[in-house]
mmCIF file with all atom_site columns, C-alpha atoms and ligand atoms in Angstrom:
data_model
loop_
_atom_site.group_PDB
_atom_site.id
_atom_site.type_symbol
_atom_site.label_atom_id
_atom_site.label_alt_id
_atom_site.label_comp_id
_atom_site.label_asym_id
_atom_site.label_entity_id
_atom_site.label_seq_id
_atom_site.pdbx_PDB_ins_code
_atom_site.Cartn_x
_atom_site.Cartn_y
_atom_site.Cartn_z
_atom_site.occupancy
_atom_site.B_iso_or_equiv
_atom_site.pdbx_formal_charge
_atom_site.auth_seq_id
_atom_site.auth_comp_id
_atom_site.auth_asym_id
_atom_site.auth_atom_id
_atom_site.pdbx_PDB_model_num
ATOM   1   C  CA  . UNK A 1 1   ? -2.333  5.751   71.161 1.00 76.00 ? 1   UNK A CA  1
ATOM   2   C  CA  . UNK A 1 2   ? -5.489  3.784   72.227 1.00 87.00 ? 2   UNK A CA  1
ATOM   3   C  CA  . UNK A 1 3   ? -7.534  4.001   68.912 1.00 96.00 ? 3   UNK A CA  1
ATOM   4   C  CA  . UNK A 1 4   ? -7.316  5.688   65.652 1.00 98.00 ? 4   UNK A CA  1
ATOM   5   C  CA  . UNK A 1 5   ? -10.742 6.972   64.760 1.00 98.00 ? 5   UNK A CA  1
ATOM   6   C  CA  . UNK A 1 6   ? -11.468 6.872   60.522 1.00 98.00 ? 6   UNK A CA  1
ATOM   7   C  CA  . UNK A 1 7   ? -15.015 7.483   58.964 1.00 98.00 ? 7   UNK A CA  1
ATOM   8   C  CA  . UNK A 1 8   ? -16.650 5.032   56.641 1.00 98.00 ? 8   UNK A CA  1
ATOM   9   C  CA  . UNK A 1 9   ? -15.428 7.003   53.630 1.00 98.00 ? 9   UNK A CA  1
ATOM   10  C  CA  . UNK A 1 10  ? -11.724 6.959   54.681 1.00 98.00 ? 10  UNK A CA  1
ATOM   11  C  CA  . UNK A 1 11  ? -12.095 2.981   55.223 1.00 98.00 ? 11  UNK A CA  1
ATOM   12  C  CA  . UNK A 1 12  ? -13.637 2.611   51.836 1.00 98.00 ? 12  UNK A CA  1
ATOM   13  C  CA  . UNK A 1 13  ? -11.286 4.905   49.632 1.00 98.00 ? 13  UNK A CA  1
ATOM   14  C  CA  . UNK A 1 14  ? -8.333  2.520   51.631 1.00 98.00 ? 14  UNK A CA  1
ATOM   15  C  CA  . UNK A 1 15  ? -9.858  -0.557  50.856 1.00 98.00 ? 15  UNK A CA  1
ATOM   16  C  CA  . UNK A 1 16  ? -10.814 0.947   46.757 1.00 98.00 ? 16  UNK A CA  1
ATOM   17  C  CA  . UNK A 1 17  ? -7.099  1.586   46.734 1.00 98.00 ? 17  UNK A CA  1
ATOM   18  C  CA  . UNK A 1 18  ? -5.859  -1.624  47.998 1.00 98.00 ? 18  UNK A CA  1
ATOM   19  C  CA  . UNK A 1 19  ? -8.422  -4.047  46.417 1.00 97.00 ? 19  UNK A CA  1
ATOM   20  C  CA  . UNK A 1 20  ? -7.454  -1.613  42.678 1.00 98.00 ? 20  UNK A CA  1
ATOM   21  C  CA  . UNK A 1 21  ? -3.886  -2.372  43.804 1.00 98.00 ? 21  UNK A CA  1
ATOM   22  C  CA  . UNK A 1 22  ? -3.510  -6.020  44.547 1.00 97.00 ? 22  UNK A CA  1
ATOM   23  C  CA  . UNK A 1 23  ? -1.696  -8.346  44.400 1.00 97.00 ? 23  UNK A CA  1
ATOM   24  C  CA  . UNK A 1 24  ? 0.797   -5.558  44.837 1.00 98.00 ? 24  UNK A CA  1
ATOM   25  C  CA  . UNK A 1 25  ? 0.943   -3.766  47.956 1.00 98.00 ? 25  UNK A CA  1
ATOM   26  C  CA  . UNK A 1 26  ? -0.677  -0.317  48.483 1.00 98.00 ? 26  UNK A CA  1
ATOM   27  C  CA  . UNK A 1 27  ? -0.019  2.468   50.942 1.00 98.00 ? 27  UNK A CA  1
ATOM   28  C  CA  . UNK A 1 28  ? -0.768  5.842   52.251 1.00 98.00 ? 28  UNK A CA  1
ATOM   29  C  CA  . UNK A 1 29  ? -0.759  8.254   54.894 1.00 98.00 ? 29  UNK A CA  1
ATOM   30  C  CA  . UNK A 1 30  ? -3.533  9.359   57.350 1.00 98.00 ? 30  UNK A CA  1
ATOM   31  C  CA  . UNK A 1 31  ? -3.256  13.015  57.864 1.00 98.00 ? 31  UNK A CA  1
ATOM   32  C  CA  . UNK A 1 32  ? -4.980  14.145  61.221 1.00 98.00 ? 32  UNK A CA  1
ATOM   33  C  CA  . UNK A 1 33  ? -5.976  16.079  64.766 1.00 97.00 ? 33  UNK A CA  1
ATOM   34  C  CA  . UNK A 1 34  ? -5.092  13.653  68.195 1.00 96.00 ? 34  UNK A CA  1
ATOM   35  C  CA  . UNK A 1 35  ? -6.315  10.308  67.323 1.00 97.00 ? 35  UNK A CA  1
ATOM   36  C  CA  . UNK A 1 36  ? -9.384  11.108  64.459 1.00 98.00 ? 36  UNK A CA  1
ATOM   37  C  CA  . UNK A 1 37  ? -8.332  11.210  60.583 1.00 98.00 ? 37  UNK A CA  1
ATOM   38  C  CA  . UNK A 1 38  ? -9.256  13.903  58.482 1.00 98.00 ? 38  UNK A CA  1
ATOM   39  C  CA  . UNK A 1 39  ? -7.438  12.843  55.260 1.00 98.00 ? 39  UNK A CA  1
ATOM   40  C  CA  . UNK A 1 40  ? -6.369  9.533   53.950 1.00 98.00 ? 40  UNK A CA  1
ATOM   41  C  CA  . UNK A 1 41  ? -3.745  10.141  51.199 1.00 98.00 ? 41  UNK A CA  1
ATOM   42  C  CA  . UNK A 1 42  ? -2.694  7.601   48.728 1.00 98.00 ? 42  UNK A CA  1
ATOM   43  C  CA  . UNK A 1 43  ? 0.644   6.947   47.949 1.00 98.00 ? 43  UNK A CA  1
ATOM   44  C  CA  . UNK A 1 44  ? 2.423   4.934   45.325 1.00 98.00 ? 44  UNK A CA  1
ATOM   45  C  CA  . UNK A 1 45  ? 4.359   2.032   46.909 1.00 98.00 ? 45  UNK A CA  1
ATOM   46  C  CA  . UNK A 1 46  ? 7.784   2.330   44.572 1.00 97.00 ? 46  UNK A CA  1
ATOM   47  C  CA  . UNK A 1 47  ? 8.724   -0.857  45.024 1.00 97.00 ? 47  UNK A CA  1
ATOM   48  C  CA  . UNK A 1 48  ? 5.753   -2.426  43.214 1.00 97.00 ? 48  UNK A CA  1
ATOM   49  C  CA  . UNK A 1 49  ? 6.043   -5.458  45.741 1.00 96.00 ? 49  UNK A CA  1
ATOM   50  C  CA  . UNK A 1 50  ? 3.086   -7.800  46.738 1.00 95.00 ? 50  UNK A CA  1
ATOM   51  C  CA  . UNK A 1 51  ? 5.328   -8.271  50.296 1.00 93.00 ? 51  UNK A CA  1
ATOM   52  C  CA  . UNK A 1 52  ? 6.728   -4.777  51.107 1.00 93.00 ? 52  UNK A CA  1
ATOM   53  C  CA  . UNK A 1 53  ? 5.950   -1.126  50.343 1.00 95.00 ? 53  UNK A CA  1
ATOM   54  C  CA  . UNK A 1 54  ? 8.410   1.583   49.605 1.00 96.00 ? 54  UNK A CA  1
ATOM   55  C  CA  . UNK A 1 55  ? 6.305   4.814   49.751 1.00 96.00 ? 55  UNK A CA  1
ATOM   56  C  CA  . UNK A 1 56  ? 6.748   7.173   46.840 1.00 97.00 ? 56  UNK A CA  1
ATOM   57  C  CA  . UNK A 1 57  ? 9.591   9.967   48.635 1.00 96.00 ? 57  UNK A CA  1
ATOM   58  C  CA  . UNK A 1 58  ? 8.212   13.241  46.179 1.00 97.00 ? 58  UNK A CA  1
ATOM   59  C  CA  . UNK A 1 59  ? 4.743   12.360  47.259 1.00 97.00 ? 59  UNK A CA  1
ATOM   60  C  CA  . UNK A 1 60  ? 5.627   11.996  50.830 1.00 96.00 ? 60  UNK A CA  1
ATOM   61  C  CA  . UNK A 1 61  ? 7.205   14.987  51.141 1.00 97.00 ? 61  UNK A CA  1
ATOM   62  C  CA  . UNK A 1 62  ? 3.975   16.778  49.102 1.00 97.00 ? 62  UNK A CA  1
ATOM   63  C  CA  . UNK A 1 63  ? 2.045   15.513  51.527 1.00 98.00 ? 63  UNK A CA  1
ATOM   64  C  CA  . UNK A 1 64  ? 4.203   16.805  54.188 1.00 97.00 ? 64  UNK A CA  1
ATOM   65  C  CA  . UNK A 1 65  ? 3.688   20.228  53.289 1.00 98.00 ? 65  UNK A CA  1
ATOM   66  C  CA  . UNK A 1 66  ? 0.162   19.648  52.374 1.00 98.00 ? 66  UNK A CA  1
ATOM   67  C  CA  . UNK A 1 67  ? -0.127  18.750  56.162 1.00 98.00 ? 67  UNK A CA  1
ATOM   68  C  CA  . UNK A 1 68  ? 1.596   21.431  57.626 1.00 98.00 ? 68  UNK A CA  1
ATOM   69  C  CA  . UNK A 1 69  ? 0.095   24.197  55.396 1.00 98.00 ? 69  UNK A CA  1
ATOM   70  C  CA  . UNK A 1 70  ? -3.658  23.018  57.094 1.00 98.00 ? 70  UNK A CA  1
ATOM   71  C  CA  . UNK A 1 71  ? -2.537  22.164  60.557 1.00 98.00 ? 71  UNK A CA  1
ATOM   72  C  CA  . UNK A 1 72  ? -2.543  18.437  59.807 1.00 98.00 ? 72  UNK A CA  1
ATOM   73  C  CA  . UNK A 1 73  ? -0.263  15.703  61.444 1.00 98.00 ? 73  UNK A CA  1
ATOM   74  C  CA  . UNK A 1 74  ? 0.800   12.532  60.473 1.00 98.00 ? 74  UNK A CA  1
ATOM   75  C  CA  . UNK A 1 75  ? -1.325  10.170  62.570 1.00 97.00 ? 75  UNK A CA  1
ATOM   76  C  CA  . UNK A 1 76  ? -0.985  7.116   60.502 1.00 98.00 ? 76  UNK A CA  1
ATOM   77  C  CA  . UNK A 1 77  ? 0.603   5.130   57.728 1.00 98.00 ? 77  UNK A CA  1
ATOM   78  C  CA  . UNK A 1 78  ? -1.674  2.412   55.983 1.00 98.00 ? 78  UNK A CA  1
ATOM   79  C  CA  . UNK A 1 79  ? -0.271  -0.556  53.708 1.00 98.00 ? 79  UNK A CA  1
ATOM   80  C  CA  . UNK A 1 80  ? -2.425  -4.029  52.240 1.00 98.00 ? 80  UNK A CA  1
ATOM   81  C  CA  . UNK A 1 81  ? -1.163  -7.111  52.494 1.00 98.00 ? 81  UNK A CA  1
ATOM   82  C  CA  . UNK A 1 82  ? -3.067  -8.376  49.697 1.00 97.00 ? 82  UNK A CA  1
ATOM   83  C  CA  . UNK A 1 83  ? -1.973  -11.941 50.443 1.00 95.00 ? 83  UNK A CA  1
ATOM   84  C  CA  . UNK A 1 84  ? -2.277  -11.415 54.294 1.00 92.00 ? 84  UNK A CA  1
ATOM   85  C  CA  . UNK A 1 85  ? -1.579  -11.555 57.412 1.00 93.00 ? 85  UNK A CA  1
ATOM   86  C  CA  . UNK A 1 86  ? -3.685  -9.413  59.099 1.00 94.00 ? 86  UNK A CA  1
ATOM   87  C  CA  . UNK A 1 87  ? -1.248  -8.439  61.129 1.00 96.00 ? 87  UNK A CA  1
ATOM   88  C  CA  . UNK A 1 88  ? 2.000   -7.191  61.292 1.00 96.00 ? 88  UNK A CA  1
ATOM   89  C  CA  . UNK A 1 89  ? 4.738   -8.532  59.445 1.00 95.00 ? 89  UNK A CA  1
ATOM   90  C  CA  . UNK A 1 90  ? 8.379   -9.049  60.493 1.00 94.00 ? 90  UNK A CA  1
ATOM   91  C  CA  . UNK A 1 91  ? 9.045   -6.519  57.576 1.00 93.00 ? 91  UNK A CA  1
ATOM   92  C  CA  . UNK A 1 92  ? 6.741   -4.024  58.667 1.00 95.00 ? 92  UNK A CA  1
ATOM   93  C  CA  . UNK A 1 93  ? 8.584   -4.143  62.308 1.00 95.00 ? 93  UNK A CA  1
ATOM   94  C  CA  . UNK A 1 94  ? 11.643  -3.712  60.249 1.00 93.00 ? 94  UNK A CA  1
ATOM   95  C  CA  . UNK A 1 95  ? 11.217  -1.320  58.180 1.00 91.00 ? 95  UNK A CA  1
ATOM   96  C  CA  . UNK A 1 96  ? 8.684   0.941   60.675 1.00 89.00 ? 96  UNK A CA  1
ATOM   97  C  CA  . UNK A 1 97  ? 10.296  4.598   60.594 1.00 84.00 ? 97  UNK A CA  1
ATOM   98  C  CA  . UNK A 1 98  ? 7.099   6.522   61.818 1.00 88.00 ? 98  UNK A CA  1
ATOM   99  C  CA  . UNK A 1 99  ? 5.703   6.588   65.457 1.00 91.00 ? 99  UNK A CA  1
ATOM   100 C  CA  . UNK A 1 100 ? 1.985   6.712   63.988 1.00 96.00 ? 100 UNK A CA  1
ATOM   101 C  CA  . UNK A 1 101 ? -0.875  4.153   63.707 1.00 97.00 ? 101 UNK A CA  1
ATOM   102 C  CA  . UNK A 1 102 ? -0.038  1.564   61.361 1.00 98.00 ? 102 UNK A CA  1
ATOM   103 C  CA  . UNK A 1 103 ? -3.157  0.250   59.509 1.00 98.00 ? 103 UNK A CA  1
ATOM   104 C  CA  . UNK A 1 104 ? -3.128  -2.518  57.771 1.00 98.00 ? 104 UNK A CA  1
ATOM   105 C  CA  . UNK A 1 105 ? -5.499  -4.070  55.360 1.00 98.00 ? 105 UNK A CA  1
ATOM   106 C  CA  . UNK A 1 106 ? -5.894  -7.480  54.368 1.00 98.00 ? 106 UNK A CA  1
ATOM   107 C  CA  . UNK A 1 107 ? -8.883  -9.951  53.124 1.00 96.00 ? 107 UNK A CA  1
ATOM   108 C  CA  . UNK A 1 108 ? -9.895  -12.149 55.460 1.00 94.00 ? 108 UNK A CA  1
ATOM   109 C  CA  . UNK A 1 109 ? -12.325 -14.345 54.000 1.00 92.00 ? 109 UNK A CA  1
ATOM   110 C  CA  . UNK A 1 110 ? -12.788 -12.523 51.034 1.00 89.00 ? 110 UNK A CA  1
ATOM   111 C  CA  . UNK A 1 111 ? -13.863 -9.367  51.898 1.00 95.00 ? 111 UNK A CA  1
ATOM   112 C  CA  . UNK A 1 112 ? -11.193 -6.555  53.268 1.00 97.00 ? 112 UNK A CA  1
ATOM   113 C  CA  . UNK A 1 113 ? -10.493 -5.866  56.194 1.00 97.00 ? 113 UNK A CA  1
ATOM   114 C  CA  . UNK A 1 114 ? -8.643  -2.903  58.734 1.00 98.00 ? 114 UNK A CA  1
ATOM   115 C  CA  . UNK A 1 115 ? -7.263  -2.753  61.446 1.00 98.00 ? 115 UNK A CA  1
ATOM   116 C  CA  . UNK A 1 116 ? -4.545  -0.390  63.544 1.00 98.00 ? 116 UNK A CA  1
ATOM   117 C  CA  . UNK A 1 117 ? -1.246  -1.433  65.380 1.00 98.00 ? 117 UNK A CA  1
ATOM   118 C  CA  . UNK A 1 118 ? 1.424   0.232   66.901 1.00 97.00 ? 118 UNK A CA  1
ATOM   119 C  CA  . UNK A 1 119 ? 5.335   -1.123  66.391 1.00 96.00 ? 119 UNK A CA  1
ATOM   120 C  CA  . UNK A 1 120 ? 7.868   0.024   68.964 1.00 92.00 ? 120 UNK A CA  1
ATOM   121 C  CA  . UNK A 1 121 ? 10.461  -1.545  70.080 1.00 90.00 ? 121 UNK A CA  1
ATOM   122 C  CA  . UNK A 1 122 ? 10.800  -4.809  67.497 1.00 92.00 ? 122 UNK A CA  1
ATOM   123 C  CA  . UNK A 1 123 ? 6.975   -5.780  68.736 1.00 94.00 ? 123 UNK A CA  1
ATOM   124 C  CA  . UNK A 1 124 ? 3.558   -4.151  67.976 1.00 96.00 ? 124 UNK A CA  1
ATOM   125 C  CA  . UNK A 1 125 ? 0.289   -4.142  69.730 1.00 96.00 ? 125 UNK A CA  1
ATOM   126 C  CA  . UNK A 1 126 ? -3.334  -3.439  68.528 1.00 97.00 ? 126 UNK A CA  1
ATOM   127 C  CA  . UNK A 1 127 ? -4.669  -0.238  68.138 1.00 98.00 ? 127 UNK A CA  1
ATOM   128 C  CA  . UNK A 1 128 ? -8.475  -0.283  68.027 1.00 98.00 ? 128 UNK A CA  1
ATOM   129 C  CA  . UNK A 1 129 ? -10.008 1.578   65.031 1.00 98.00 ? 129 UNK A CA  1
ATOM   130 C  CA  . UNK A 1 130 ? -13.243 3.420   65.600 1.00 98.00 ? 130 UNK A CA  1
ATOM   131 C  CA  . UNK A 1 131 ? -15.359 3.447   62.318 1.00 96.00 ? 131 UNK A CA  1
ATOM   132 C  CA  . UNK A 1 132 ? -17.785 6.502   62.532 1.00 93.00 ? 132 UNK A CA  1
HETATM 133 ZN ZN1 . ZN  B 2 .   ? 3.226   -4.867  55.820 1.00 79.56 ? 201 ZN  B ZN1 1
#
């Protein structure tokens, strides 16, 4: 995928969640049609970790069902990294079990900031995310 396309809404209820969250991790899923989000869905990281997340399985699989029952996918997964990088981390290559858009979010200077990658194959690569 080339770019993962969010509205300003989505990016602000991530970045709520992960600035309410810090300095532990958060995550969630982005629920979706091709490459444009229709739903970001929070999730609570069970391993209460400021380096890793361990998404919550019950809610995972509710939001499963909550995606098949409107015709949703799983396009993406977002997680902070409250104490950065902005990037992906040798964990996140590690642990990676979706082939979706990650996003993560991380301050950079302060203020929070997004963006999209895709891991395959140990490595990852950016995925440009289209605010609308
Ligand atoms: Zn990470």
């Amino acid at each position: 995928m080339n770019s993962l396309t969010l509205t300003e809404e989505q990016l602000r209820q991530m970045i709520a969640h992960a600035s309410q969250q810090a300095p532990l991790e958060a995550c969630g899923l982005l629920a979706g049609r091709g490459s444009k989000v229709e739903q970001a869905l929070e999730a609570t990281n069970q391993a209460r970790s400021a380096s890793r997340f361990v998404m919550d399985p019950i809610e995972q699989l509710k939001a499963f069902e909550w995606m098949e029952s409107s015709g949703l996918d799983l396009i993406g997964i977002y997680h902070s990294h409250p104490a950065g990088p902005e990037t992906v981390s040798p964990t996140d290559i590690a642990e990676s079990a979706y082939e979706v858009v990650h996003v993560i979010l991380a301050p950079v200077g302060g203020r929070w900031q997004a963006r999209g990658f895709w891991i395959a194959d140990g490595t990852f690569d950016e995925v440009a995310l289209r605010i609308e």
